[in-house]
CSV table of C-alpha atoms in Angstrom, one decimal:
chain,number,residue,atom,x,y,z
Y,1,MET,CA,-51.0,-68.7,-48.7
Y,2,THR,CA,-54.4,-69.8,-49.8
Y,3,GLY,CA,-56.2,-68.7,-52.9
Y,4,PRO,CA,-60.0,-68.3,-53.4
Y,5,ASP,CA,-60.4,-72.0,-54.6
Y,6,ASP,CA,-58.6,-73.5,-51.7
Y,7,VAL,CA,-61.3,-72.8,-49.1
Y,8,HIS,CA,-63.4,-75.6,-50.7
Y,9,ALA,CA,-60.6,-78.2,-50.7
Y,10,THR,CA,-60.5,-81.1,-48.2
Y,11,PRO,CA,-58.9,-79.7,-45.0
Y,12,VAL,CA,-55.5,-80.8,-43.9
Y,13,LEU,CA,-56.8,-80.3,-40.3
Y,14,ASP,CA,-60.4,-80.5,-39.1
Y,15,VAL,CA,-60.9,-80.1,-35.3
Y,16,ARG,CA,-64.4,-80.6,-34.0
Y,17,ASP,CA,-65.5,-79.7,-30.5
Y,18,LEU,CA,-62.2,-80.5,-29.0
Y,19,ARG,CA,-62.0,-80.7,-25.3
Y,20,ARG,CA,-59.0,-81.3,-23.0
Y,21,HIS,CA,-59.7,-81.4,-19.3
Y,22,PHE,CA,-57.1,-82.1,-16.6
Y,23,ALA,CA,-57.9,-83.5,-13.1
Y,24,SER,CA,-56.4,-81.6,-10.2
Y,25,PRO,CA,-56.7,-82.0,-6.4
Y,26,THR,CA,-59.1,-79.0,-6.4
Y,27,GLY,CA,-61.3,-79.9,-9.5
Y,28,THR,CA,-61.2,-80.1,-13.2
Y,29,VAL,CA,-59.1,-77.7,-15.3
Y,30,ARG,CA,-61.0,-77.0,-18.6
Y,31,ALA,CA,-57.9,-76.1,-20.7
Y,32,VAL,CA,-59.7,-76.5,-24.0
Y,33,ASP,CA,-63.5,-76.5,-23.9
Y,34,GLY,CA,-65.1,-77.1,-27.2
Y,35,VAL,CA,-62.8,-75.8,-30.0
Y,36,SER,CA,-63.6,-76.3,-33.7
Y,37,LEU,CA,-61.4,-75.1,-36.5
Y,38,THR,CA,-60.2,-76.1,-40.0
Y,39,ILE,CA,-57.0,-75.5,-42.0
Y,40,GLY,CA,-57.1,-75.9,-45.8
Y,41,PRO,CA,-54.1,-77.0,-47.9
Y,42,GLY,CA,-51.6,-74.2,-48.0
Y,43,GLU,CA,-53.4,-72.2,-45.4
Y,44,VAL,CA,-51.9,-70.5,-42.4
Y,45,VAL,CA,-54.3,-70.2,-39.4
Y,46,GLY,CA,-53.1,-68.1,-36.5
Y,47,LEU,CA,-54.4,-69.1,-33.0
Y,48,VAL,CA,-53.9,-66.1,-30.6
Y,49,GLY,CA,-54.8,-65.3,-27.0
Y,50,GLU,CA,-53.4,-64.5,-23.6
Y,51,SER,CA,-51.2,-67.0,-21.7
Y,52,GLY,CA,-53.5,-69.6,-20.2
Y,53,SER,CA,-56.1,-69.4,-23.0
Y,54,GLY,CA,-55.5,-73.0,-24.0
Y,55,LYS,CA,-53.9,-72.4,-27.4
Y,56,SER,CA,-50.8,-74.5,-26.8
Y,57,THR,CA,-52.9,-77.3,-25.5
Y,58,VAL,CA,-54.9,-77.3,-28.8
Y,59,GLY,CA,-51.6,-77.7,-30.7
Y,60,ARG,CA,-50.5,-80.5,-28.4
Y,61,CYS,CA,-53.8,-82.4,-28.9
Y,62,VAL,CA,-53.5,-82.0,-32.7
Y,63,VAL,CA,-50.2,-83.8,-32.7
Y,64,ARG,CA,-51.3,-86.2,-29.9
Y,65,LEU,CA,-48.8,-85.2,-27.3
Y,66,ASP,CA,-51.9,-84.6,-25.2
Y,67,GLU,CA,-54.8,-87.0,-25.5
Y,68,PRO,CA,-58.2,-85.1,-26.2
Y,69,THR,CA,-60.8,-85.7,-23.5
Y,70,ASP,CA,-63.5,-85.4,-26.2
Y,71,GLY,CA,-64.0,-84.3,-29.8
Y,72,ARG,CA,-62.3,-85.2,-33.1
Y,73,VAL,CA,-59.0,-84.4,-34.8
Y,74,VAL,CA,-58.9,-85.3,-38.4
Y,75,ILE,CA,-55.5,-84.9,-40.2
Y,76,ASP,CA,-55.5,-85.1,-44.0
Y,77,GLY,CA,-58.7,-87.0,-44.0
Y,78,THR,CA,-57.8,-89.5,-41.2
Y,79,ASP,CA,-59.4,-89.3,-37.8
Y,80,VAL,CA,-56.4,-89.7,-35.4
Y,81,THR,CA,-58.3,-89.1,-32.2
Y,82,THR,CA,-58.5,-92.7,-31.0
Y,83,LEU,CA,-55.7,-94.3,-33.0
Y,84,SER,CA,-53.3,-96.4,-31.0
Y,85,ALA,CA,-49.6,-95.4,-30.8
Y,86,ARG,CA,-48.8,-98.1,-33.4
Y,87,ALA,CA,-51.5,-96.9,-35.8
Y,88,MET,CA,-50.5,-93.3,-35.3
Y,89,ARG,CA,-46.8,-93.9,-36.1
Y,90,PRO,CA,-47.0,-93.9,-40.0
Y,91,LEU,CA,-49.3,-90.9,-39.9
Y,92,ARG,CA,-46.9,-88.8,-37.9
Y,93,ARG,CA,-45.1,-88.0,-41.2
Y,94,ASN,CA,-48.2,-85.8,-42.0
Y,95,VAL,CA,-47.9,-83.5,-39.1
Y,96,HIS,CA,-45.0,-82.0,-37.2
Y,97,LEU,CA,-44.6,-79.6,-34.3
Y,98,VAL,CA,-42.1,-76.8,-34.0
Y,99,PHE,CA,-41.7,-76.1,-30.3
Y,100,GLN,CA,-41.3,-72.7,-28.5
Y,101,ASP,CA,-37.9,-73.5,-27.1
Y,102,PRO,CA,-35.5,-75.2,-29.5
Y,103,SER,CA,-33.1,-75.9,-26.7
Y,104,SER,CA,-35.4,-78.3,-25.0
Y,105,SER,CA,-36.7,-80.0,-28.2
Y,106,LEU,CA,-33.3,-80.9,-29.8
Y,107,ASN,CA,-31.4,-83.9,-28.3
Y,108,PRO,CA,-28.2,-82.4,-26.9
Y,109,ARG,CA,-26.3,-85.8,-27.5
Y,110,MET,CA,-27.0,-85.8,-31.2
Y,111,THR,CA,-25.3,-83.9,-34.0
Y,112,ILE,CA,-27.4,-81.6,-36.2
Y,113,ARG,CA,-27.1,-84.2,-39.0
Y,114,GLN,CA,-28.4,-87.0,-36.7
Y,115,ILE,CA,-31.3,-84.8,-35.5
Y,116,ILE,CA,-32.5,-84.0,-39.1
Y,117,THR,CA,-31.8,-87.5,-40.4
Y,118,GLU,CA,-33.8,-89.2,-37.6
Y,119,PRO,CA,-37.4,-88.7,-39.0
Y,120,ILE,CA,-36.1,-89.6,-42.5
Y,121,ARG,CA,-34.8,-92.9,-41.1
Y,122,LEU,CA,-37.8,-93.6,-38.9
Y,123,HIS,CA,-40.2,-93.2,-41.9
Y,124,ARG,CA,-37.7,-95.1,-44.2
Y,125,LEU,CA,-37.8,-92.3,-46.8
Y,126,ALA,CA,-34.2,-92.5,-48.0
Y,127,GLY,CA,-31.0,-94.5,-47.9
Y,128,ARG,CA,-27.9,-93.2,-46.1
Y,129,ALA,CA,-26.4,-91.3,-49.1
Y,130,GLU,CA,-29.7,-89.8,-50.1
Y,131,ALA,CA,-30.5,-88.8,-46.5
Y,132,ALA,CA,-27.1,-87.1,-46.2
Y,133,ARG,CA,-27.8,-85.1,-49.4
Y,134,ARG,CA,-31.3,-84.2,-48.2
Y,135,VAL,CA,-29.9,-82.9,-44.8
Y,136,ASP,CA,-27.4,-80.7,-46.6
Y,137,GLU,CA,-30.2,-79.3,-48.9
Y,138,LEU,CA,-32.5,-78.7,-45.9
Y,139,LEU,CA,-29.8,-76.9,-44.0
Y,140,ARG,CA,-29.2,-74.6,-47.0
Y,141,ARG,CA,-32.9,-74.0,-47.4
Y,142,VAL,CA,-33.2,-72.8,-43.8
Y,143,GLY,CA,-30.3,-70.6,-44.1
Y,144,LEU,CA,-27.6,-72.6,-42.4
Y,145,ARG,CA,-24.2,-73.8,-43.8
Y,146,PRO,CA,-24.0,-77.6,-44.3
Y,147,GLU,CA,-20.7,-77.6,-42.3
Y,148,LEU,CA,-22.8,-77.0,-39.2
Y,149,ALA,CA,-24.3,-80.5,-39.6
Y,150,ASP,CA,-21.5,-82.1,-37.4
Y,151,ARG,CA,-22.0,-79.7,-34.6
Y,152,LYS,CA,-24.3,-80.2,-31.6
Y,153,PRO,CA,-27.2,-78.0,-30.5
Y,154,HIS,CA,-25.3,-76.2,-27.8
Y,155,GLN,CA,-22.8,-75.0,-30.3
Y,156,LEU,CA,-25.4,-73.0,-32.2
Y,157,SER,CA,-27.3,-69.8,-31.5
Y,158,GLY,CA,-31.0,-69.8,-30.5
Y,159,GLY,CA,-31.9,-68.7,-34.0
Y,160,GLN,CA,-29.9,-71.4,-35.6
Y,161,ARG,CA,-31.3,-74.1,-33.3
Y,162,GLN,CA,-34.9,-73.0,-34.3
Y,163,ARG,CA,-33.9,-73.2,-38.0
Y,164,VAL,CA,-32.7,-76.8,-37.2
Y,165,SER,CA,-36.1,-77.5,-35.7
Y,166,ILE,CA,-37.8,-76.3,-38.8
Y,167,ALA,CA,-35.5,-78.3,-41.0
Y,168,ARG,CA,-36.2,-81.4,-39.0
Y,169,ALA,CA,-40.0,-80.8,-39.2
Y,170,LEU,CA,-39.9,-80.4,-43.0
Y,171,ALA,CA,-37.6,-83.4,-43.6
Y,172,VAL,CA,-40.5,-85.7,-44.2
Y,173,GLU,CA,-42.6,-83.1,-46.1
Y,174,PRO,CA,-45.6,-82.9,-43.8
Y,175,VAL,CA,-49.0,-81.6,-44.9
Y,176,LEU,CA,-49.4,-79.8,-41.6
Y,177,LEU,CA,-47.0,-77.8,-39.5
Y,178,VAL,CA,-47.9,-76.8,-35.9
Y,179,ALA,CA,-45.7,-73.9,-34.8
Y,180,ASP,CA,-46.1,-73.2,-31.1
Y,181,GLU,CA,-44.7,-69.8,-30.3
Y,182,PRO,CA,-41.7,-70.4,-32.6
Y,183,THR,CA,-40.1,-67.0,-32.1
Y,184,SER,CA,-40.9,-66.1,-28.5
Y,185,ALA,CA,-37.7,-67.7,-27.1
Y,186,LEU,CA,-35.6,-65.8,-29.6
Y,187,ASP,CA,-33.9,-62.4,-29.4
Y,188,VAL,CA,-36.0,-59.7,-31.2
Y,189,SER,CA,-33.2,-59.3,-33.7
Y,190,VAL,CA,-33.6,-62.8,-35.0
Y,191,GLN,CA,-37.4,-63.1,-34.7
Y,192,ALA,CA,-38.1,-61.5,-38.0
Y,193,SER,CA,-35.7,-63.7,-39.9
Y,194,VAL,CA,-37.3,-66.8,-38.6
Y,195,LEU,CA,-40.8,-65.5,-39.5
Y,196,ASN,CA,-39.6,-64.7,-43.0
Y,197,LEU,CA,-38.2,-68.1,-43.3
Y,198,LEU,CA,-41.5,-69.8,-42.3
Y,199,ALA,CA,-43.4,-67.6,-44.7
Y,200,ASP,CA,-41.0,-68.5,-47.6
Y,201,LEU,CA,-41.1,-72.2,-46.8
Y,202,GLN,CA,-44.9,-72.2,-46.5
Y,203,ARG,CA,-45.3,-70.5,-49.9
Y,204,GLU,CA,-42.7,-72.8,-51.4
Y,205,ARG,CA,-43.9,-76.1,-50.1
Y,206,GLY,CA,-47.6,-75.5,-49.6
Y,207,PHE,CA,-48.1,-77.2,-46.3
Y,208,GLY,CA,-50.9,-76.1,-43.9
Y,209,CYS,CA,-49.8,-74.3,-40.8
Y,210,LEU,CA,-51.3,-73.8,-37.3
Y,211,PHE,CA,-49.4,-70.8,-36.0
Y,212,ILE,CA,-49.8,-70.4,-32.3
Y,213,THR,CA,-48.7,-67.1,-30.8
Y,214,HIS,CA,-49.5,-64.1,-28.6
Y,215,ASP,CA,-47.5,-61.9,-31.0
Y,216,LEU,CA,-50.2,-60.0,-33.0
Y,217,ALA,CA,-47.7,-58.4,-35.4
Y,218,ALA,CA,-46.4,-61.9,-36.3
Y,219,VAL,CA,-49.7,-63.4,-36.8
Y,220,GLU,CA,-50.9,-60.4,-38.9
Y,221,TYR,CA,-47.8,-60.9,-41.1
Y,222,LEU,CA,-48.0,-64.8,-41.5
Y,223,ALA,CA,-51.6,-65.8,-41.2
Y,224,ASP,CA,-54.4,-66.0,-43.8
Y,225,ARG,CA,-57.0,-66.5,-41.0
Y,226,ILE,CA,-57.0,-65.9,-37.3
Y,227,ALA,CA,-58.9,-67.6,-34.4
Y,228,VAL,CA,-59.0,-65.8,-31.1
Y,229,MET,CA,-59.1,-67.9,-27.9
Y,230,TYR,CA,-60.3,-66.9,-24.5
Y,231,LEU,CA,-60.3,-69.3,-21.5
Y,232,GLY,CA,-60.5,-72.5,-23.6
Y,233,ARG,CA,-62.9,-71.3,-26.3
Y,234,ILE,CA,-62.7,-69.6,-29.6
Y,235,VAL,CA,-64.5,-66.3,-29.5
Y,236,GLU,CA,-63.8,-65.1,-33.0
Y,237,GLN,CA,-62.5,-66.4,-36.3
Y,238,ALA,CA,-62.0,-64.2,-39.4
Y,239,PRO,CA,-59.7,-63.6,-42.4
Y,240,ALA,CA,-56.6,-61.8,-41.0
Y,241,ALA,CA,-57.2,-58.5,-42.8
Y,242,GLU,CA,-60.8,-58.4,-41.7
Y,243,LEU,CA,-60.1,-59.2,-38.1
Y,244,PHE,CA,-57.5,-56.4,-37.8
Y,245,ALA,CA,-59.7,-54.0,-39.7
Y,246,ASP,CA,-62.9,-54.6,-37.9
Y,247,PRO,CA,-62.7,-56.8,-34.8
Y,248,LYS,CA,-66.2,-57.8,-33.6
Y,249,HIS,CA,-65.7,-59.5,-30.2
Y,250,PRO,CA,-65.0,-57.1,-27.3
Y,251,TYR,CA,-62.0,-59.3,-26.3
Y,252,THR,CA,-60.6,-59.2,-29.8
Y,253,GLN,CA,-61.0,-55.4,-29.7
Y,254,ALA,CA,-59.2,-55.2,-26.5
Y,255,LEU,CA,-56.3,-57.4,-27.7
Y,256,LEU,CA,-55.8,-55.3,-30.8
Y,257,SER,CA,-55.9,-52.0,-28.9
Y,258,ALA,CA,-53.0,-53.2,-26.7
Y,259,ALA,CA,-50.8,-54.0,-29.8
Y,260,PRO,CA,-48.4,-51.1,-30.7
Y,261,VAL,CA,-48.3,-49.9,-34.2
Y,262,PRO,CA,-45.2,-48.5,-36.0
Y,263,ASP,CA,-46.7,-45.1,-36.9
Y,264,PRO,CA,-46.2,-42.8,-33.8
Y,265,GLU,CA,-49.0,-40.5,-34.9
Y,266,GLU,CA,-51.5,-43.3,-35.3
Y,267,GLN,CA,-50.4,-44.8,-32.0
Y,268,ARG,CA,-51.0,-41.5,-30.2
Y,269,GLY,CA,-54.6,-41.4,-31.7
Y,270,ARG,CA,-55.6,-44.9,-30.6
Y,271,THR,CA,-57.8,-45.7,-27.6
Y,272,ARG,CA,-56.5,-48.5,-25.3
Y,273,ILE,CA,-59.3,-50.7,-24.0
Y,274,LEU,CA,-58.5,-51.5,-20.4
Y,275,LEU,CA,-60.2,-54.7,-19.1
Y,276,GLY,CA,-61.5,-54.9,-15.6
Y,277,GLY,CA,-60.8,-57.8,-13.3
Y,278,ASP,CA,-58.4,-60.7,-13.7
Y,279,LEU,CA,-58.3,-63.7,-16.1
Y,280,PRO,CA,-60.6,-66.2,-14.5
Y,281,SER,CA,-59.2,-69.6,-13.6
Y,282,PRO,CA,-60.0,-72.6,-15.9
Y,283,LEU,CA,-60.7,-74.5,-12.7
Y,284,ASP,CA,-63.8,-72.4,-12.2
Y,285,PRO,CA,-64.7,-70.6,-15.3
Y,286,PRO,CA,-67.6,-68.1,-15.1
Y,287,PRO,CA,-71.1,-69.1,-16.2
Y,288,GLY,CA,-72.5,-67.8,-19.5
Y,289,CYS,CA,-69.9,-66.0,-21.5
Y,290,HIS,CA,-66.5,-66.6,-20.0
Y,291,PHE,CA,-65.5,-63.1,-20.8
Y,292,HIS,CA,-68.4,-61.3,-19.1
Y,293,THR,CA,-66.4,-60.7,-15.8
Y,294,ARG,CA,-64.0,-58.5,-17.7
Y,295,CYS,CA,-66.2,-57.2,-20.5
Y,296,PRO,CA,-67.2,-53.5,-20.3
Y,297,LEU,CA,-70.3,-54.3,-22.5
Y,298,ALA,CA,-71.6,-57.3,-20.6
Y,299,THR,CA,-75.4,-57.7,-20.0
Y,300,ASP,CA,-77.5,-60.0,-17.8
Y,301,ARG,CA,-77.8,-62.3,-20.8
Y,302,CYS,CA,-74.0,-62.6,-21.1
Y,303,ARG,CA,-73.8,-63.6,-17.4
Y,304,THR,CA,-76.1,-66.5,-17.7
Y,305,GLU,CA,-76.1,-67.8,-21.4
Y,306,ALA,CA,-73.0,-69.0,-23.2
Y,307,PRO,CA,-72.9,-67.6,-26.7
Y,308,GLU,CA,-72.6,-69.9,-29.7
Y,309,LEU,CA,-69.8,-69.3,-32.3
Y,310,ARG,CA,-72.0,-68.2,-35.2
Y,311,THR,CA,-71.4,-67.0,-38.8
Y,312,VAL,CA,-71.7,-63.3,-39.6
Y,313,PRO,CA,-71.3,-61.6,-43.0
Y,314,SER,CA,-67.8,-61.4,-44.4
Y,315,ALA,CA,-66.3,-58.7,-46.6
Y,316,GLU,CA,-64.7,-61.4,-48.8
Y,317,ASP,CA,-67.4,-62.6,-51.1
Y,318,GLY,CA,-67.2,-66.3,-51.6
Y,319,GLY,CA,-64.4,-66.5,-49.1
Y,320,VAL,CA,-64.1,-68.1,-45.7
Y,321,PRO,CA,-67.0,-66.8,-43.4
Y,322,ARG,CA,-66.1,-65.1,-40.2
Y,323,GLN,CA,-67.5,-66.3,-36.9
Y,324,VAL,CA,-68.0,-64.6,-33.5
Y,325,ALA,CA,-69.3,-65.8,-30.1
Y,326,CYS,CA,-70.9,-62.7,-28.7
Y,327,HIS,CA,-74.6,-61.9,-27.9
Y,328,LEU,CA,-74.0,-58.2,-28.7
Y,329,VAL,CA,-73.0,-58.7,-32.3
Y,330,ALA,CA,-76.0,-58.4,-34.6
Y,331,GLU,CA,-76.9,-60.9,-37.4
Y,332,ASP,CA,-75.6,-58.5,-40.0
Y,333,GLY,CA,-72.2,-58.3,-38.2
Y,334,THR,CA,-72.7,-54.9,-36.6
Y,335,ALA,CA,-70.7,-54.8,-33.3
Y,336,PRO,CA,-70.5,-52.3,-30.5
Y,337,ASP,CA,-67.2,-50.6,-29.9
Y,338,ALA,CA,-65.8,-51.5,-26.4
Y,339,ALA,CA,-63.3,-48.5,-26.7
Y,340,HIS,CA,-66.1,-46.1,-26.0
Y,341,VAL,CA,-67.5,-47.7,-22.9
Y,342,PRO,CA,-66.3,-47.1,-19.4
Y,343,VAL,CA,-64.5,-50.0,-17.7
Y,344,THR,CA,-66.9,-51.4,-15.0
Y,345,ALA,CA,-66.3,-55.2,-15.2
Y,346,GLY,CA,-64.7,-56.9,-12.3
Y,347,VAL,CA,-65.5,-54.1,-9.9
């Protein structure tokens, strides 16, 4: 986790005005439509939003599994946006992706030892004996017995396979880990153990992390800062504690109101914000603020003018400023409460 001095350090990830558009027979899908975010050394940034918001596409563009349509991705000071595959190869040591489903990301023909050794071998980081020692060490560190190294992925449980994925990602000591819904394919009983492992490893090794999820409880536990996406755009960014204590954007307010809390008495006293209408298609996003078709607070200005992501006062003096893209949030950060407005959007 970051300290107060880390916010001024050179970012391990700097994304500027990232766009990823896909051509389709019926038009252009604007999956990511102008996203900017940074991650400092040792910082965990959560990227949250509904399915279809574009958050996984941001992660794929960061690691160059998808090619950005426009914008810049700078990893540890190097702009990787237009690098060739050959030029990108040595830099892949700096960033690794942990996929949502470990079953589809681990080669079923390889043993666990071969899977974890592969990135060490490709980057020529150790000889055979040292690589074998490092694999045993990594397996122990992620909570697996070294004897499992000679098994294949199908012989392990889902939680064990995800731990192998994490061990493989950390084998080359990256400066940035992109974790794309790393617990959503796991049983609830093992999700917490994997999250605890990620938190422990991040504190121990100090890598930056882009944590992509729809699980608000997980992101509150793991992230230093949270960015909220809606239909390809970031609508709010803030330190995690501030975002949960005082959400500014009506969409963020609605998301948090839908998340259950462990205290039954507190849960009964909460007001659920019900959004009108359906999530618009990225093929034909609404004009102005993309959220206006579902927002109970929308005005005529919201329907015609897209709000800029702008800085508002933060409760953390000298810390990372919070940002919001909403015409209704005042310059001093005062925001209306969508929970006390009747739902009319989409009608």
